[in-house]
Amino acid sequence: MAGTPDFIVKQYETLAERARTRTFGLIEEDVIVLDTETTGLSVQDSKLIEIAAARLRGREIIDRFDTFVHPGIPIPEEITRLTSITDADVAHAPSSEQAVAMLEEFVGGCPVIAHNAAFDRSFIEAVKGGVNVSDVWIDSLALSRIALPRLSSHKLADLAELFGCAAVSHRAIDDVEALCGVWRILLVGLTDLPRGLMRRLADMHPDVPWSYRPIFSYLAGEDPDGIFSLAAARTEVLRAQAPEERVDADELPGLIMPSSDEVKACYAPGGLVNRMYPGYEPRAEQVDMACEVRDALATGTHRVIEAGTGVGKSVAYLVPFAEAARRNHVTVGIATKSNNLADQLMYHELPRLARELPGGLTFCALKGYDHYPCLRKLERMSRSTAEIKTNRDPADTLTAVAVIYAFVCQSPTGDLDGLGIRWRSVNRADLTTPSRECARRLCPFYPDRCLVHGARRRAARVDVVVTNHSLLFRNVAADGKILPPIRHWVVDEAHSVEREARRQWALSVSADEARALFERLGGERSGVMGQLIRNLAGSDAATLYMGLTAKATASVQRASLAMAELFEAVRELSRRGKADGYDNANIWIGPDMRASAGWQVFLPPALTAIDALDEAHRNLASLVETVSEDKPEFVVDAADAARRTGEIHDALDLIVKGEDERYVYSLQVNRRLRAGGESLTAELLDVGEMLATRWLPEVHTAIFTSATISIAGNFNHFNRAVGLDRLSPGSSRALHLDSSYDFDENMTVVVAGDVPDPRNRDAYLDTLEQLLVDVHIAMGGSALTLFTNRRDMEELYARVEPKLAAAGLELACQQRNASSRQLRDRFISQKSSSLFALKAFWEGFDASGDTLRCVVIPKLPFSSPTDPLSCERGLREERAWAQYALPEAVLEVKQAAGRLIRTSSDVGVLVLADSRLVTKGYGKKFLSSLPTSGYQRIESGQVGRYLELWRRTHER
C-alpha cells in the first residue's frame, strides 16, 4: 500500500529469505495444506471436481494427495476454461464420498491450512463423512491479513508471485504447492509484529474456540518477556512518516496554472489522458469542461457545470485540479455523494493519473468516523472478559481484532474498508466510535496516535483529498475542525448537495437514541454510572466522588423518565397533525399546531424534559471535570454522555421554543409501532444562506458538477439552493455541456397522456395495471418502475405480479425493510427481471446494457403537500410550489431518466404515465429538461404495441 513506512517495507522485502532458514518447531510439524476445485461458488448448487493436499514437516513436503472427483453433473464451460478440467478428466474419478474418505485417511486429524478455508471446508463437509477430516481449519487468507497487513492484495496468486513461490494456476495441486511456500512466510511475518502482541492475541477471550490461538501462543512463547504497548507501536510507526504539510492557499496571491493550450494538450492523442487510458478517444465536451475548470482555478471563481452522461467529468476536473495542487503545493478536495464514484477515483483514476504525471501525485480518502478503528475500544475488546456481541461465530470478532491490531501497528493512517473483516459476524460498534462518542482529550491515543484524527493530518500532506458530501458539510458545521483547510473543491454529483447539507445540519431528538443513551449510562449498579461507582470506591477522594456520582446518577434517572414521558406526548400530539404516508408520519410543527390545545397538553412534559436534561448535563459535566483531574481514564464514557446530554437538551429547547426562524420544525412517528421511533427535528430552511455565509467565503473555487442540475436550461434553482446567487456578480458561472451519447437515437420517451387522475383511484389503478402489464410483456422484462408512494406500489404489485408470472416474467418489489443493495444486485444479475421500487432507486442506480431497458414513472414525484418543508415554504413565500417543488420534481425525473443510458451502446425507453405532462402548463418543463429532443404521446392502451415495434428496430 502507498504510505507504508520504509522500515516495514524492508521487513517485507526480506521475508522470503528469512523464511528459508527460520524454524518454527511444533506448529510446522505435520500440517496439511489443502485446496479444492469446484463447479461453482455455491455449496448448495455446486460440486467438488478436484481435491489436492500436501503434508508439511518443517520446510519439506513429505507427502502429497491429489484426486479428481466425479461431480455427478456436467462441468460448466467457464470452469473448464478456468481450470482446464474437463468432463473426460472426471468421468472415471471417485465419487465425492470416496474422495473425501481418502482425504480423511491422508489428513489423519492434523490441522488443515487453506486459503479462504471457509470455502474449501464447506465443500468438504457438505459430503458425507467430511466433518471427520479435521477439527482444526486455519484460513491462510485471514492469517495473511494479520501477518502482512500492508499488502494491497492477499490473493494467493499475488502472494506467491510477490514472494517467489510456485505459481498459481487454478488447479488444486498447483495452488497447494504455492500455499506451502506462502505458509512459512506468513509465520515469519507474524514474528515481525510488535513484541508482546502475539501474547495479547493468544490470551483474548480464552473461552472462544479460535483456530489461530495455538499459533499465536507458540510464537508468544518464543519471546516470553515481550510486553505489548499499542501506544508505543503507534508512536514508532508515526515517527517514520513525516511528509511536509501543504501550503494554505489563503497564503498565496493566486494559483499558478497551466495555460488552456497546455490543458488541451493533455487530452490530445498521445497526451496525458491517452497514456492513462490507451484506448482513449478525445471528446470535445470533456476538453471544454477541463478548460473551464482550469479558468475557474486561475481566476478564483466558481463554476456550475451540467455535463451530460458520457462526457467523462471526473477526468475533466482531475487533470487541472492535480496541476493546481502540484504547481502550488496546496491540497485540493473532491467531494462525492456515492461510494461508487469515490472508489472509482481512489482505485482507478487517481492511481493512473499519479503513474503518468512526472513526479507523481499523492492522494488519500477521508471518511466518516465509523470507517476507522477506535484504538480505545480495540484495547478494551482485547482485554475484556465480557461475552462477545454477535449472532454468528465470535471467533470472527477475534480475527477482526487481530487484523486491526496488525494493521494499526504498521500503518500511519488508514481505515477499515479494505481489511476483509466479516462485518456480518462482527459488531462494528464494538470497534468504531461515532463522532459524538469520541473521547478526544480523555483518550490516551488522542490526537496524534488516533487513526481518525490522524487521517486529517495525512490529508493536510497530500495533493488530492477525496471525501463525501456528508463529511464536507459536517466540517462546515464544525467550523473546519474535521478537514484540513482546503480552498479548492470539486463537488461531484452536485444535484444532491442541498438535500445532504440539510440532513447533516439538522438537529434531532430521537426516542431510540435517547433510550440508548440512558441505557448506556445505567444506574447505581449498571452501565457507565455503575462502573464509575465501582472504580472510584477505593479512591483517596472517594467521599467527594461518591457524592458527585450519586447526584449525577439521580439526575440521569430523572431525565430518563422525563424523556420517556416526552415521547409518549409526541405520539399523542402526532394524532392531531396532518401527514401523508401510511407508515411513517412526518408532521409539520407550524403556527396552527403551536396554537392548538394539543400543544398545550404536550408543553408541560416537554418543558419538564428540558429541565431534567439540563440538570443531568450539569451534574455529569461537574462529575467529569472533578474526577478527570485525578482519574481521567475513569470518566471517558461519562464525558461522552455529558456532551450528548447537553446536545439533546439544546436541540429539544430549540424545537420546543420554535423561535429560531432559520429552521422548520417537525415531528416523526412510526404509526405501525405502539411506541418507539418517535423524534423531533429542526431542519435549516435555507441551506444556500448557510453555504453562502459559512463555506463559500472560505473557498476560492468550487466546481459543482452533475448530469442533472438545470431546469429546461435554467440554473437559477441550483444557484439559489447552494448560495451562489448571494455572491457578488461575476464570482460564478454556469454552463451546460451536451452528452457524448446520441440520446435521440438510443432513448425514446413515451407519454401516456390519457391515464386518469389518481384521485379517481379505481380508474387510475385499473389503467395503470394494464399499462404496466403491457410494458413489461412488450419489453420482455428488464423494467424499473419508480413509485412515489408505497400504497400504490404494493397494490399494483399484487395485481401485476401474477400476470407477469403467467407470462414467464419475474417481478420483484421493494418490500418494507428489504435491503436496497440486495434488490439492486438481484436486478442487475438477472437480465430479464423487473422491479417496483421507491425513493432509493430514483438516482445513483447503474445497470448498463440489457439489464435495464425501460424505466416507468407512474406519477410525477412532487413533494407531499403536508411535507414540513413544503408547508413552511408555503407559509413564507407566495410562489413556493413553483419555486421549489416543481424544479425538485423535474430534477428527480431527470435523475430517473439517467438510469437508462449509462454507456454509448445502451438503448432504452422512458415511459411517463402522468397525464399532467400534457394537460398542465408545467409539463413542458419536465419534457424540455429530458436529454431527448422530443417525445411520443401515445394512448395507454397502445403503449405495449408501440414498444414491441421499438424493440424490433433498436435491439441489437
Short mmCIF file of N, CA and C in Angstrom, two decimals, residues 520-534 548-550 552-553 556 620 623 638:
data_model
loop_
_atom_site.label_atom_id
_atom_site.label_comp_id
_atom_site.label_asym_id
_atom_site.label_seq_id
_atom_site.Cartn_x
_atom_site.Cartn_y
_atom_site.Cartn_z
N ARG A 520 -27.19 3.16 28.32
CA ARG A 520 -25.73 3.07 28.43
C ARG A 520 -25.24 3.70 29.72
N LEU A 521 -25.88 4.79 30.13
CA LEU A 521 -25.49 5.42 31.40
C LEU A 521 -25.84 4.53 32.59
N GLY A 522 -27.00 3.86 32.56
CA GLY A 522 -27.37 2.93 33.62
C GLY A 522 -27.69 3.63 34.93
N GLY A 523 -27.38 2.93 36.02
CA GLY A 523 -27.69 3.47 37.36
C GLY A 523 -26.61 3.10 38.35
N GLU A 524 -26.99 2.93 39.60
CA GLU A 524 -26.00 2.66 40.66
C GLU A 524 -25.26 1.35 40.45
N ARG A 525 -25.91 0.37 39.82
CA ARG A 525 -25.28 -0.95 39.71
C ARG A 525 -25.05 -1.38 38.25
N SER A 526 -25.35 -0.53 37.31
CA SER A 526 -25.24 -0.94 35.91
C SER A 526 -24.70 0.19 35.04
N GLY A 527 -24.24 -0.16 33.87
CA GLY A 527 -23.84 0.82 32.88
C GLY A 527 -22.63 1.65 33.28
N VAL A 528 -22.51 2.80 32.62
CA VAL A 528 -21.37 3.69 32.84
C VAL A 528 -21.34 4.17 34.29
N MET A 529 -22.48 4.53 34.84
CA MET A 529 -22.50 5.07 36.21
C MET A 529 -22.15 3.98 37.22
N GLY A 530 -22.67 2.77 37.02
CA GLY A 530 -22.34 1.68 37.94
C GLY A 530 -20.86 1.35 37.92
N GLN A 531 -20.28 1.32 36.71
CA GLN A 531 -18.85 1.04 36.59
C GLN A 531 -18.02 2.14 37.23
N LEU A 532 -18.46 3.39 37.07
CA LEU A 532 -17.73 4.52 37.65
C LEU A 532 -17.76 4.44 39.18
N ILE A 533 -18.90 4.09 39.75
CA ILE A 533 -19.00 3.95 41.21
C ILE A 533 -18.03 2.89 41.71
N ARG A 534 -17.96 1.76 40.99
CA ARG A 534 -17.04 0.69 41.42
C ARG A 534 -15.59 1.13 41.28
N LEU A 548 -20.75 13.28 44.23
CA LEU A 548 -20.99 13.79 42.87
C LEU A 548 -21.64 12.72 42.00
N THR A 549 -21.18 11.47 42.15
CA THR A 549 -21.72 10.38 41.34
C THR A 549 -23.17 10.11 41.68
N ALA A 550 -23.49 10.12 42.98
CA ALA A 550 -24.88 9.89 43.40
C ALA A 550 -25.80 10.98 42.85
N ALA A 552 -25.28 12.85 40.16
CA ALA A 552 -25.38 12.68 38.71
C ALA A 552 -26.30 11.51 38.35
N THR A 553 -26.15 10.41 39.08
CA THR A 553 -26.96 9.22 38.80
C THR A 553 -28.45 9.51 39.00
N VAL A 556 -29.70 11.68 36.15
CA VAL A 556 -29.78 10.90 34.91
C VAL A 556 -31.07 10.07 34.90
N LEU A 620 -23.46 15.72 35.33
CA LEU A 620 -22.47 14.85 34.67
C LEU A 620 -21.20 15.64 34.36
N LEU A 623 -19.18 16.17 37.50
CA LEU A 623 -18.53 14.93 37.89
C LEU A 623 -17.29 14.67 37.02
N ALA A 638 -18.38 8.71 30.60
CA ALA A 638 -19.26 9.69 31.24
C ALA A 638 -19.14 11.06 30.55
#
